JSON list of C-alpha atoms in Angstrom, two decimals:
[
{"chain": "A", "resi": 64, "resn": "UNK", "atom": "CA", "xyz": [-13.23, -54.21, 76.65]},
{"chain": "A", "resi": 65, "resn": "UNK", "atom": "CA", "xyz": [-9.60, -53.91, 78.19]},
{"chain": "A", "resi": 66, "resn": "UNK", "atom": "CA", "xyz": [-6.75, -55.94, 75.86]},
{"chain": "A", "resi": 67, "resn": "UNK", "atom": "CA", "xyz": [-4.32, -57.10, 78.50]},
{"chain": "A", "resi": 68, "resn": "UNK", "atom": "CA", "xyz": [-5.24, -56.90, 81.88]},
{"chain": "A", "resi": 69, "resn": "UNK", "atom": "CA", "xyz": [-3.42, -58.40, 84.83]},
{"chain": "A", "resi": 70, "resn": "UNK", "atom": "CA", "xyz": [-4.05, -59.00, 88.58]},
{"chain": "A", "resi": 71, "resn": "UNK", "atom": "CA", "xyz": [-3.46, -57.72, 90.92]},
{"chain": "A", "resi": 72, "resn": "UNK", "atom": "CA", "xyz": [-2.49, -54.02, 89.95]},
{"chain": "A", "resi": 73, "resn": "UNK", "atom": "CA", "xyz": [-0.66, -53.76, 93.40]},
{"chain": "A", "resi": 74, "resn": "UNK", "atom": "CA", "xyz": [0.35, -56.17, 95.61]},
{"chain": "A", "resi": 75, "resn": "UNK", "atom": "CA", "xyz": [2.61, -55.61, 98.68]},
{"chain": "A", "resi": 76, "resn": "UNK", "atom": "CA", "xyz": [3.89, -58.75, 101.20]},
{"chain": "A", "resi": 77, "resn": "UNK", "atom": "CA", "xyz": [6.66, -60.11, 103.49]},
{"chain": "A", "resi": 78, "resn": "UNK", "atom": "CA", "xyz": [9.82, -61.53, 102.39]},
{"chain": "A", "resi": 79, "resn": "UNK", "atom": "CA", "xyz": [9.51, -65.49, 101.77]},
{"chain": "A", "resi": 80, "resn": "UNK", "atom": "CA", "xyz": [6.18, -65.11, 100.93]},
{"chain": "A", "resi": 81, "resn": "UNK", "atom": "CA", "xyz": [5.01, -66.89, 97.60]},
{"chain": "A", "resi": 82, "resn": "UNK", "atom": "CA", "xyz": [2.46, -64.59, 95.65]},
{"chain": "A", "resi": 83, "resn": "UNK", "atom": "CA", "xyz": [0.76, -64.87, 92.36]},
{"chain": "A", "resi": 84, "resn": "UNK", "atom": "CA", "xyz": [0.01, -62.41, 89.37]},
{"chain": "A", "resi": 85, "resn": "UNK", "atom": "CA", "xyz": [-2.70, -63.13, 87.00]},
{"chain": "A", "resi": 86, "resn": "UNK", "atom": "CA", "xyz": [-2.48, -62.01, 83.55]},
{"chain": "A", "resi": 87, "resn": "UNK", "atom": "CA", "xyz": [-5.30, -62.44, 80.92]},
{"chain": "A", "resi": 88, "resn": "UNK", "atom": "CA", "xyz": [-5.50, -60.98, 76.44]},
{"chain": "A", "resi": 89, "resn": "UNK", "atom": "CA", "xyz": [-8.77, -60.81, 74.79]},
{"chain": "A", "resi": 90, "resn": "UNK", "atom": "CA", "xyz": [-7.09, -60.39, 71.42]},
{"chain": "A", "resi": 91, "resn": "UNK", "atom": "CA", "xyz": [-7.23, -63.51, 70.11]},
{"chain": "A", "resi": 92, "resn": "UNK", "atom": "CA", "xyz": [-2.66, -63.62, 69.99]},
{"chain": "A", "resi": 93, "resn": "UNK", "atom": "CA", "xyz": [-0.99, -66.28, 70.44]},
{"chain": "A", "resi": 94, "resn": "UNK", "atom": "CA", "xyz": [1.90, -65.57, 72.21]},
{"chain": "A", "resi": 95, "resn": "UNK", "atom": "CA", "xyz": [2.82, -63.82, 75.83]},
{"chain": "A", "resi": 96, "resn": "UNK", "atom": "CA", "xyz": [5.38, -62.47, 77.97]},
{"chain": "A", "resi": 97, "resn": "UNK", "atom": "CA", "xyz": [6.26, -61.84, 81.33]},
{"chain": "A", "resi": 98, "resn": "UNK", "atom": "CA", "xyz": [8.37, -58.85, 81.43]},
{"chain": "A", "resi": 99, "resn": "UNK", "atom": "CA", "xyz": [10.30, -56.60, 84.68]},
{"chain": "A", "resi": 100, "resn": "UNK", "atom": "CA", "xyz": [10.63, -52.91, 85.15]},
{"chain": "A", "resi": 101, "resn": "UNK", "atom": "CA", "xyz": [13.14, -52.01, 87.76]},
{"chain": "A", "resi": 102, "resn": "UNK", "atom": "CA", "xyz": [13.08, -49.18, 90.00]},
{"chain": "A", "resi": 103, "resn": "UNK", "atom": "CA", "xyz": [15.21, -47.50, 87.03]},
{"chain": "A", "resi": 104, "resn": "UNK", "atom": "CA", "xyz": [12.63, -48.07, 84.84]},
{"chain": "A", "resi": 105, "resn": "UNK", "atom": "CA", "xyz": [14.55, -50.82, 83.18]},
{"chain": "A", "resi": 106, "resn": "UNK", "atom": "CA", "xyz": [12.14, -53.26, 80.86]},
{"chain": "A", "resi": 107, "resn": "UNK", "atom": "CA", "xyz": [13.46, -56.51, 80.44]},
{"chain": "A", "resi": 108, "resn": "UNK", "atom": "CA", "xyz": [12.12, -59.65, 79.22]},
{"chain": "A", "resi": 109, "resn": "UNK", "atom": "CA", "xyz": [11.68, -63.04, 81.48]},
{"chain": "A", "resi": 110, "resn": "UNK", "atom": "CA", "xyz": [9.18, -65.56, 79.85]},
{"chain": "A", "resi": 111, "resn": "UNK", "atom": "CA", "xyz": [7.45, -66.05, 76.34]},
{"chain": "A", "resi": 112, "resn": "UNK", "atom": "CA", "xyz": [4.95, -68.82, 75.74]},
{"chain": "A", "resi": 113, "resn": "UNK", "atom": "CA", "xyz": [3.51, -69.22, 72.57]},
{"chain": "A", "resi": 114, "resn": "UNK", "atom": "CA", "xyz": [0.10, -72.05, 72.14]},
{"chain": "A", "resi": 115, "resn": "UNK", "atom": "CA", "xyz": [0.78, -72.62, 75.63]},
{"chain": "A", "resi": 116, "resn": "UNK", "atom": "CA", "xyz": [4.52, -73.92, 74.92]},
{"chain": "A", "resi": 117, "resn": "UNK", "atom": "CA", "xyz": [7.26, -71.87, 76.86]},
{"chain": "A", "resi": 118, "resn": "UNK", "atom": "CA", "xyz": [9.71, -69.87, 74.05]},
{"chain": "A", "resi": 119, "resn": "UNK", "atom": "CA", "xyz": [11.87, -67.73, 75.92]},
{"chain": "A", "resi": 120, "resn": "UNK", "atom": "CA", "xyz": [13.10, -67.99, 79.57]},
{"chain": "A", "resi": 121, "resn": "UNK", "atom": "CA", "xyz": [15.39, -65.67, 80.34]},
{"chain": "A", "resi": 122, "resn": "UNK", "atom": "CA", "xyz": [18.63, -65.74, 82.98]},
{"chain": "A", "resi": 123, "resn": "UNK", "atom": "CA", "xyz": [15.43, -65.93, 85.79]},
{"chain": "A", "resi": 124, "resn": "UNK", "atom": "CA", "xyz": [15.89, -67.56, 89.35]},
{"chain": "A", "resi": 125, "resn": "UNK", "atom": "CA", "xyz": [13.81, -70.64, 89.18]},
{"chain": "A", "resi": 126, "resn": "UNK", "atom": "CA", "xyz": [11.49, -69.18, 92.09]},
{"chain": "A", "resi": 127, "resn": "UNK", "atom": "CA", "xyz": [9.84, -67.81, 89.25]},
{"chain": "A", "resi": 128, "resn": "UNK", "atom": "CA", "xyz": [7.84, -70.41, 87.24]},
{"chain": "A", "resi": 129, "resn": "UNK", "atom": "CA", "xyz": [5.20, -69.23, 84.67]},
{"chain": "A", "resi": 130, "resn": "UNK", "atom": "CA", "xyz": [1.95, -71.32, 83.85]},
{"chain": "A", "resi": 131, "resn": "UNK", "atom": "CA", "xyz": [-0.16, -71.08, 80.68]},
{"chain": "A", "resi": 132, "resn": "UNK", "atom": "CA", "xyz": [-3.42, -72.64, 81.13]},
{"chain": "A", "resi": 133, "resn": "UNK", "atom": "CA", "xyz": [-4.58, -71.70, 77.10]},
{"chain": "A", "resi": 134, "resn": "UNK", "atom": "CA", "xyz": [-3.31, -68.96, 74.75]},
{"chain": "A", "resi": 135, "resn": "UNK", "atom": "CA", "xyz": [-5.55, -66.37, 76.40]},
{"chain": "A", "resi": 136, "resn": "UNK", "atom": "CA", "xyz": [-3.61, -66.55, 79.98]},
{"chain": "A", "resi": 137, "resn": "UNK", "atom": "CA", "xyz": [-0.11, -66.25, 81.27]},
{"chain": "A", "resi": 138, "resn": "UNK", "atom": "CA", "xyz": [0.60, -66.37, 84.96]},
{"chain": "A", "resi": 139, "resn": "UNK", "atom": "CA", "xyz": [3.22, -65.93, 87.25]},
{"chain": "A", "resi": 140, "resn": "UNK", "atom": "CA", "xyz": [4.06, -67.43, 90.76]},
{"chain": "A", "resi": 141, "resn": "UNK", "atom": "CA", "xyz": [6.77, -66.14, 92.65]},
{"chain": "A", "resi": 142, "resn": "UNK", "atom": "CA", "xyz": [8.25, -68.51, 95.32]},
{"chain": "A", "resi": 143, "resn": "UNK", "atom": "CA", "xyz": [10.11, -67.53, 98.43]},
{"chain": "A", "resi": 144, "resn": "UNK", "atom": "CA", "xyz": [10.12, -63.16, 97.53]},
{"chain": "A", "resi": 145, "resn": "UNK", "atom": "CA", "xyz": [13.12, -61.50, 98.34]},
{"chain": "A", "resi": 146, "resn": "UNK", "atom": "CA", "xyz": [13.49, -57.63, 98.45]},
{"chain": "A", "resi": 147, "resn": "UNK", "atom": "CA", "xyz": [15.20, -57.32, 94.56]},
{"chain": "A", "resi": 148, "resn": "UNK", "atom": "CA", "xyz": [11.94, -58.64, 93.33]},
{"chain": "A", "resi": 149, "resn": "UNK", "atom": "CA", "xyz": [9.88, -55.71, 94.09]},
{"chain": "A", "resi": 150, "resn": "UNK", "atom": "CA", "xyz": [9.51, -53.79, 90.72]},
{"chain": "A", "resi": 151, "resn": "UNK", "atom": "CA", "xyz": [6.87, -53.57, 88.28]},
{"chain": "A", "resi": 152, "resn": "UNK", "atom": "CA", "xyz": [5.61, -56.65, 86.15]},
{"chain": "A", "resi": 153, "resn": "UNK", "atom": "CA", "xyz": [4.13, -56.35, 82.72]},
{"chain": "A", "resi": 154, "resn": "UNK", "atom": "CA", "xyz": [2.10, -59.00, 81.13]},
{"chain": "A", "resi": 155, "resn": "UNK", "atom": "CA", "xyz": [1.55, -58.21, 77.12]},
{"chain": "A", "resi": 156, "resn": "UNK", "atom": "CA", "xyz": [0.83, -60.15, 74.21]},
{"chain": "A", "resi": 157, "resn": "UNK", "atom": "CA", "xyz": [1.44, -60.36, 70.21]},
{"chain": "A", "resi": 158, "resn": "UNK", "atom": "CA", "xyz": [0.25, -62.11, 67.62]},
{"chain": "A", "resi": 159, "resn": "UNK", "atom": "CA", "xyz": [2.92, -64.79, 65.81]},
{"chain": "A", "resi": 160, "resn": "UNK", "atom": "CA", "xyz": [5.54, -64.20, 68.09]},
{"chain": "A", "resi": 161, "resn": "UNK", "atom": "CA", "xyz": [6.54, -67.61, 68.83]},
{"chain": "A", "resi": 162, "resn": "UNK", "atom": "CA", "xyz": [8.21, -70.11, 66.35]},
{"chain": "A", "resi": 163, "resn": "UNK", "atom": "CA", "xyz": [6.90, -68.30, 63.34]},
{"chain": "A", "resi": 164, "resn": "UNK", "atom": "CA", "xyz": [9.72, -65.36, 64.33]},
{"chain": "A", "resi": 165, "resn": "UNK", "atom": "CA", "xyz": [7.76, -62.81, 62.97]},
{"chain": "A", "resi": 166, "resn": "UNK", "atom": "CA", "xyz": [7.49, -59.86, 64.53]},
{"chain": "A", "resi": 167, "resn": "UNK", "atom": "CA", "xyz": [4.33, -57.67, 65.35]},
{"chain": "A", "resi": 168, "resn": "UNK", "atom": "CA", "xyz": [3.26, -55.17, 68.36]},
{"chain": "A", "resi": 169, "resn": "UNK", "atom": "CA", "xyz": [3.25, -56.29, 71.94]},
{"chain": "A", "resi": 170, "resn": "UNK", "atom": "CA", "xyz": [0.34, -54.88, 73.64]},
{"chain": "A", "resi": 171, "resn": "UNK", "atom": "CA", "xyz": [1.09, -54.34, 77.49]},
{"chain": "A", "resi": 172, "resn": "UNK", "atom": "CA", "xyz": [-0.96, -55.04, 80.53]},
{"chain": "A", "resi": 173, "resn": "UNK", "atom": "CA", "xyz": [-1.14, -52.25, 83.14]},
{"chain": "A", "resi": 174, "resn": "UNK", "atom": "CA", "xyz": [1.08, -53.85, 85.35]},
{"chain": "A", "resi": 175, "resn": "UNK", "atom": "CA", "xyz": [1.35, -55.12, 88.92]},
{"chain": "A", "resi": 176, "resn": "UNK", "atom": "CA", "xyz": [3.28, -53.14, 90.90]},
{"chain": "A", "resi": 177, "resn": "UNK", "atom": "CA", "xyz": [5.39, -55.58, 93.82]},
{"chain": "A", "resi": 178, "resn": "UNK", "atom": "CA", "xyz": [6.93, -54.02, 96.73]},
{"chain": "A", "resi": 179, "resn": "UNK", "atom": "CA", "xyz": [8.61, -57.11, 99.25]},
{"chain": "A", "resi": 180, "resn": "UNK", "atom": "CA", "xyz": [9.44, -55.27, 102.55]},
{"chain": "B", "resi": 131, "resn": "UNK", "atom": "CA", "xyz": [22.87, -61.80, 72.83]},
{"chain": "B", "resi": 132, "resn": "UNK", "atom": "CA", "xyz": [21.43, -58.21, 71.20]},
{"chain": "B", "resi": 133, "resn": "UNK", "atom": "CA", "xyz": [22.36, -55.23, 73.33]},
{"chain": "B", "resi": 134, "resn": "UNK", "atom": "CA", "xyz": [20.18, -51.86, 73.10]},
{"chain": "B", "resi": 135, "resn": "UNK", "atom": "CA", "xyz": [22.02, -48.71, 73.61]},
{"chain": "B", "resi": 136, "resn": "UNK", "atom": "CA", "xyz": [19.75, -45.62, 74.01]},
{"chain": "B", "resi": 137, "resn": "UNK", "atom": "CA", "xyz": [20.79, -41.93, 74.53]},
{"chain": "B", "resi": 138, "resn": "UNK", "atom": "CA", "xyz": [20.34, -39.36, 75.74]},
{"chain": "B", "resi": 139, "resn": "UNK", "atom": "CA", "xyz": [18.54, -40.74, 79.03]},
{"chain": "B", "resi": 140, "resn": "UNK", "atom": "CA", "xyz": [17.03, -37.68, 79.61]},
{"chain": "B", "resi": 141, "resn": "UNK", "atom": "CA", "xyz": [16.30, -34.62, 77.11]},
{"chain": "B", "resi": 142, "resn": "UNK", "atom": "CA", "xyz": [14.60, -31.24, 77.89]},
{"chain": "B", "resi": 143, "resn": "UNK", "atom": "CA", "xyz": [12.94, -29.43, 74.95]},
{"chain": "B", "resi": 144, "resn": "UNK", "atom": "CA", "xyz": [10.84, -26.12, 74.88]},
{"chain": "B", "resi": 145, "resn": "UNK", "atom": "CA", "xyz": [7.19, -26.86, 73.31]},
{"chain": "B", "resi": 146, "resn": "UNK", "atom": "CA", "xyz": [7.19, -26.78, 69.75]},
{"chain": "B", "resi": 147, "resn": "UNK", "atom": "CA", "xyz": [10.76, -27.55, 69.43]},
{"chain": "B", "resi": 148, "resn": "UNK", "atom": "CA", "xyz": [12.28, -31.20, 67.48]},
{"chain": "B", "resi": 149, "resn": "UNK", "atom": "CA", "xyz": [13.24, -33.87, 69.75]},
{"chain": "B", "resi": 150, "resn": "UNK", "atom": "CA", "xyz": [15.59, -36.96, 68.50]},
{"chain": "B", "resi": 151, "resn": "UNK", "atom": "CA", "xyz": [16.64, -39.81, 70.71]},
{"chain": "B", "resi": 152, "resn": "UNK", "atom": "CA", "xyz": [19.35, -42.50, 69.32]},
{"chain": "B", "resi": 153, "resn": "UNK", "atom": "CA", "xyz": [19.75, -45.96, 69.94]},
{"chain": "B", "resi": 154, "resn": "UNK", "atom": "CA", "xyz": [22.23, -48.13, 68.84]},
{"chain": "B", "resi": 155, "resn": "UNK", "atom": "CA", "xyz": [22.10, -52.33, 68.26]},
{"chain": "B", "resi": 156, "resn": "UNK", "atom": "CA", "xyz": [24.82, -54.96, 68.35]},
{"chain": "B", "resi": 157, "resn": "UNK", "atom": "CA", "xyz": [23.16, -57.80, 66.76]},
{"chain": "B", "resi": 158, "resn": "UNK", "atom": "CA", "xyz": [23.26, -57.15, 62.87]},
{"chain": "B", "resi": 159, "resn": "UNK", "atom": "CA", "xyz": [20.52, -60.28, 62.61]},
{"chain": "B", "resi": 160, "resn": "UNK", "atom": "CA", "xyz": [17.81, -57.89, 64.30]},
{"chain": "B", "resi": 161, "resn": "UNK", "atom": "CA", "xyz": [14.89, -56.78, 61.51]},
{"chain": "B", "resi": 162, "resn": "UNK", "atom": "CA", "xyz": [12.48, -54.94, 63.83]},
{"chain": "B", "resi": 163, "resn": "UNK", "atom": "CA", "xyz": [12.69, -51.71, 65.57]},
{"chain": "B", "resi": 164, "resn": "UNK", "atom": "CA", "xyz": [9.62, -50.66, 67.48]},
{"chain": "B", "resi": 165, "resn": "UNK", "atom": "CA", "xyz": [9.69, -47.70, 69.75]},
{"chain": "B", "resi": 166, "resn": "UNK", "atom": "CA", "xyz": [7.24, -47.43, 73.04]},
{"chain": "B", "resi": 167, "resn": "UNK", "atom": "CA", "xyz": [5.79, -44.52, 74.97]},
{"chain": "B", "resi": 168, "resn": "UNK", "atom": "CA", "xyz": [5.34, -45.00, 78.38]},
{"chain": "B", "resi": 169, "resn": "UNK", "atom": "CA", "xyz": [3.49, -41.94, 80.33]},
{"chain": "B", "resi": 170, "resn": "UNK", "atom": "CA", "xyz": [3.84, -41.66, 84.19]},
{"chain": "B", "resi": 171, "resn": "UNK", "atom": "CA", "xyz": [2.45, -44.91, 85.96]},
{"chain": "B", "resi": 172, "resn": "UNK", "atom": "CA", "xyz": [1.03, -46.20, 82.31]},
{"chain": "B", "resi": 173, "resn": "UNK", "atom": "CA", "xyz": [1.96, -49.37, 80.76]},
{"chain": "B", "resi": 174, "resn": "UNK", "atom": "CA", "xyz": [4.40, -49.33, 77.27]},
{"chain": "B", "resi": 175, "resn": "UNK", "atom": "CA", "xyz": [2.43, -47.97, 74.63]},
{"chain": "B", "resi": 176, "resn": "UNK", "atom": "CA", "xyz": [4.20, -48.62, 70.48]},
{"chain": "B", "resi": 177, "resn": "UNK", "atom": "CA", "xyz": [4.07, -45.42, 68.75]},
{"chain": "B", "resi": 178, "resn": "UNK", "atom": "CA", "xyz": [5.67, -46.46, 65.85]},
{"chain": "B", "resi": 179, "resn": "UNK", "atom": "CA", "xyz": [7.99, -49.19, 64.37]},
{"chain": "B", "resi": 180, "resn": "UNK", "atom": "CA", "xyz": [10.18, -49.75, 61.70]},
{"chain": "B", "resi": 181, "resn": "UNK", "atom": "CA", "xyz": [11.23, -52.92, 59.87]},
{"chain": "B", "resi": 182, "resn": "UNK", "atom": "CA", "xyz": [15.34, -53.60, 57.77]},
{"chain": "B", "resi": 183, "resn": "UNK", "atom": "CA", "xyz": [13.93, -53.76, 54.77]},
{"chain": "B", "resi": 184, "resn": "UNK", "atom": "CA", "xyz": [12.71, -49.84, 55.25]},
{"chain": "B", "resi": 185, "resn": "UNK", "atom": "CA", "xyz": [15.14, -47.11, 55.74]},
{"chain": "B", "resi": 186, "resn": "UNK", "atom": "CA", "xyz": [12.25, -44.70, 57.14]},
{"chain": "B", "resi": 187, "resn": "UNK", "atom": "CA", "xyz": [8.65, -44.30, 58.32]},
{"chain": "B", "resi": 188, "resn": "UNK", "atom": "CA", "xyz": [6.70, -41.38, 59.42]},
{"chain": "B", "resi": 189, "resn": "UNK", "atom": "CA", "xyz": [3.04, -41.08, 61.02]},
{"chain": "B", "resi": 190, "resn": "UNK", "atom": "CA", "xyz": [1.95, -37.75, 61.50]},
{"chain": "B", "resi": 191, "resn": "UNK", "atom": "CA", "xyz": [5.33, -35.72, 63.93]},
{"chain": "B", "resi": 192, "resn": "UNK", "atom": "CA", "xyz": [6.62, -38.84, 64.65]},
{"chain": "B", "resi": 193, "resn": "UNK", "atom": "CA", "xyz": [9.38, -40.25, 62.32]},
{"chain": "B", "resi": 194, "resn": "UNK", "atom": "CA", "xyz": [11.80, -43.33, 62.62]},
{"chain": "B", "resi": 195, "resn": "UNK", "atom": "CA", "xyz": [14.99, -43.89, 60.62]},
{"chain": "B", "resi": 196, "resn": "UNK", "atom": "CA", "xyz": [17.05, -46.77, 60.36]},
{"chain": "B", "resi": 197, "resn": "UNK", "atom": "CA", "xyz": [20.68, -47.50, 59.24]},
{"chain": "B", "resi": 198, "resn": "UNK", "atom": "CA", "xyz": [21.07, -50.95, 58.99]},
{"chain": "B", "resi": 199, "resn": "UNK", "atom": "CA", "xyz": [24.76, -50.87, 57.72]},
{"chain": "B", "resi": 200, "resn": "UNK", "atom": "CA", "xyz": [25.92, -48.73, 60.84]},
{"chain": "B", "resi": 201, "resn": "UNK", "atom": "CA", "xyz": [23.16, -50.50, 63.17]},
{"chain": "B", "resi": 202, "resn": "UNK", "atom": "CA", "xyz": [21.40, -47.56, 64.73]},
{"chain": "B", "resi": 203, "resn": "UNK", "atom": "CA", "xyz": [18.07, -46.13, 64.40]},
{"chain": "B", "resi": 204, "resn": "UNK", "atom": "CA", "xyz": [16.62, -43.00, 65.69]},
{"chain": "B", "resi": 205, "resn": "UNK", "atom": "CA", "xyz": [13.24, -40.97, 66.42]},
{"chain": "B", "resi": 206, "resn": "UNK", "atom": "CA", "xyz": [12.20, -37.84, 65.94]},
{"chain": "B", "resi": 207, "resn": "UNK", "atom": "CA", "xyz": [9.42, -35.72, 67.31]},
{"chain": "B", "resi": 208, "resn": "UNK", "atom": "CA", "xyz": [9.02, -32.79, 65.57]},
{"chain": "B", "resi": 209, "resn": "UNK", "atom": "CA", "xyz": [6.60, -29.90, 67.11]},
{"chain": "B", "resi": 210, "resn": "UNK", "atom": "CA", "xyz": [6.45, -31.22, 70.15]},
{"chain": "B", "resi": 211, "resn": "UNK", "atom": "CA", "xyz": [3.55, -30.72, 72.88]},
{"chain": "B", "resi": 212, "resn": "UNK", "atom": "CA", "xyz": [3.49, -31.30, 77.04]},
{"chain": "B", "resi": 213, "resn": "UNK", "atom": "CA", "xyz": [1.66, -34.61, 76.34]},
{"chain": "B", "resi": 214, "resn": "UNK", "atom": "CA", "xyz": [4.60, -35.78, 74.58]},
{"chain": "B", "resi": 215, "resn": "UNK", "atom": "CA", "xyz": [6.03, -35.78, 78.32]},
{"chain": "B", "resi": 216, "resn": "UNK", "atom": "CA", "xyz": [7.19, -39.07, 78.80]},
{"chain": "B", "resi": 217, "resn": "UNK", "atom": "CA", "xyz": [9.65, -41.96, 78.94]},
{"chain": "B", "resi": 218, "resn": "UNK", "atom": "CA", "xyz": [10.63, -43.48, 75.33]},
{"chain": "B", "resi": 219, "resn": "UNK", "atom": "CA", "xyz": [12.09, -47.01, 74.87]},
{"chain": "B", "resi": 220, "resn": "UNK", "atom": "CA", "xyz": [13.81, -48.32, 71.50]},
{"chain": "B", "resi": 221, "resn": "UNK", "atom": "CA", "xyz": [13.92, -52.04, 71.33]},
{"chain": "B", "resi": 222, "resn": "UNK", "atom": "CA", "xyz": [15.06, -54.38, 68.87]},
{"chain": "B", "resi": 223, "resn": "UNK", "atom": "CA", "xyz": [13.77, -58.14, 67.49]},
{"chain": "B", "resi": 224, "resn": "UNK", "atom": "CA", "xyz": [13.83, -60.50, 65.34]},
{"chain": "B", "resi": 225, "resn": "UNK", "atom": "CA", "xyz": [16.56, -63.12, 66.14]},
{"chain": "B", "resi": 226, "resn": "UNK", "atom": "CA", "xyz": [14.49, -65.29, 68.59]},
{"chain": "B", "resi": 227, "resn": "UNK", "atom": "CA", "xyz": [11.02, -65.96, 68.77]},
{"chain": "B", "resi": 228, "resn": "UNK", "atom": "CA", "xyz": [9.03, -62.70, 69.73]},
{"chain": "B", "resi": 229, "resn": "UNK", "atom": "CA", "xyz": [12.09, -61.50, 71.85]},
{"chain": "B", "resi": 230, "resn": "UNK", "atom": "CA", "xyz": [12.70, -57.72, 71.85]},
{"chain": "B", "resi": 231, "resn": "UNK", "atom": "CA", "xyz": [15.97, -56.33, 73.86]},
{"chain": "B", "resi": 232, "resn": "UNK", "atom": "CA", "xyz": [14.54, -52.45, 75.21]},
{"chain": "B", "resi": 233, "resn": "UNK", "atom": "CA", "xyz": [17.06, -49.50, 75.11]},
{"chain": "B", "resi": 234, "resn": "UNK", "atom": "CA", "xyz": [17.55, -47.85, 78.69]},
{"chain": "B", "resi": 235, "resn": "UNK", "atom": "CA", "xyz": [14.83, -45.67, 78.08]},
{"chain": "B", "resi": 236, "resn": "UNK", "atom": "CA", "xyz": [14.60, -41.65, 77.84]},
{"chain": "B", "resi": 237, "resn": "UNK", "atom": "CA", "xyz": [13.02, -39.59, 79.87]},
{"chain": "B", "resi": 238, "resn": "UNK", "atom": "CA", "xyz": [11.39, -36.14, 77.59]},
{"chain": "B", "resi": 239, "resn": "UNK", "atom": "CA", "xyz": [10.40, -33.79, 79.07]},
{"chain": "B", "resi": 240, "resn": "UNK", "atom": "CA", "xyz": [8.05, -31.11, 76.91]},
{"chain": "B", "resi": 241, "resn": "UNK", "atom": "CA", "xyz": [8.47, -27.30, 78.62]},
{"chain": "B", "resi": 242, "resn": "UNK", "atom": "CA", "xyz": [5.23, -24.99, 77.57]}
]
């Protein structure tokens, strides 16, 4: 029944390590970001793909690369993890997003918490 | 690129009392202003949003104005209750393709 949900909800490993987060909608939108929430609670955007096609990609080190299967998944693989990447990640999704530049609610995923020690 | 200025970042009110948080825009192409509640360990939730061809919108004690000419928008809480406890983020869209820019968020905090 849950909208957005995301995997894992926690996920805690070494420096240099490359780790995964899986994000998945059941609402049927068409377009889906990857966004950050710093320690300070800061939400920013990284990545937007809409029908699968990448929109927006933010000022984001290239040891992040997102991958969009179909429109119903959006996931993100983190190469090489350095401390400043531990924050919280938040998958969501909206419908017409994309090229259409309209403008309706993002619904969040519960987020994966990432802590690099 | 749009720029989201939010104040205050952190507001005490006694229960019952208004609350109004302000947030300012730089990008006079932007045409959507949602705001989102985000409780303790919770993901972004939209409470309510507003769109530049409105000048306000109200759902219940929650209200949203907008000033287009002056670029700033604001919400207001009015009788507000501990479960309003919780950070609020402004954000603005509608330049580039599903993009919103948050504010820096504010922290309310709802005394009984």
């Amino acid at each position: 029944d849950t909208a957005v949900s995301q995997t894992p909800k926690y996920l805690v490993t070494q420096m240099g390590n490359d780790k995964s987060i899986k994000c998945e909608q059941n609402l049927g939108h068409d377009t889906m970001y990857w966004y950050k929430q710093d320690s300070k609670k800061f939400l920013k955007i990284m990545f937007s793909y809409n029908n699968k096609e990448l929109i927006i990609n933010e000022t984001v080190p290239n040891r992040f690369s997102p991958k969009s299967p179909d429109k119903a998944h959006l996931n993100l693989h983190i190469n090489s993890l350095e401390l400043g990447d531990s924050a919280v990640y938040f998958c969501a999704s909206s419908q017409e997003g994309g090229r259409a530049r309209t403008y309706n609610e993002q619904f969040f995923g519960p987020g994966t918490r990432l802590t690099v020690l | 690129g749009e720029n989201v200025e939010q104040h205050p970042s952190t507001l005490s009110v006694q229960e019952g009392d208004s609350a109004v948080i302000k947030c300012t825009y730089s990008d006079s192409a932007s045409n959507y202003f949602p705001w989102y509640k985000q409780e303790l360990g919770k993901r972004p939730q939209l409470i309510i949003d507003i769109r530049s061809n409105v000048g306000e919108k109200k759902d219940q004690r929650i209200a949203v104005t907008l000033n287009k000419t002056a670029k700033h928008f604001s919400l207001h809480i009015t009788e507000t209750q501990p479960e309003d406890s919780a950070v609020y983020f402004c954000a603005a869209g509608g330049t580039s393709y599903g993009k919103l820019t948050f504010g820096q968020g504010t922290i309310l905090t709802v005394h009984p």
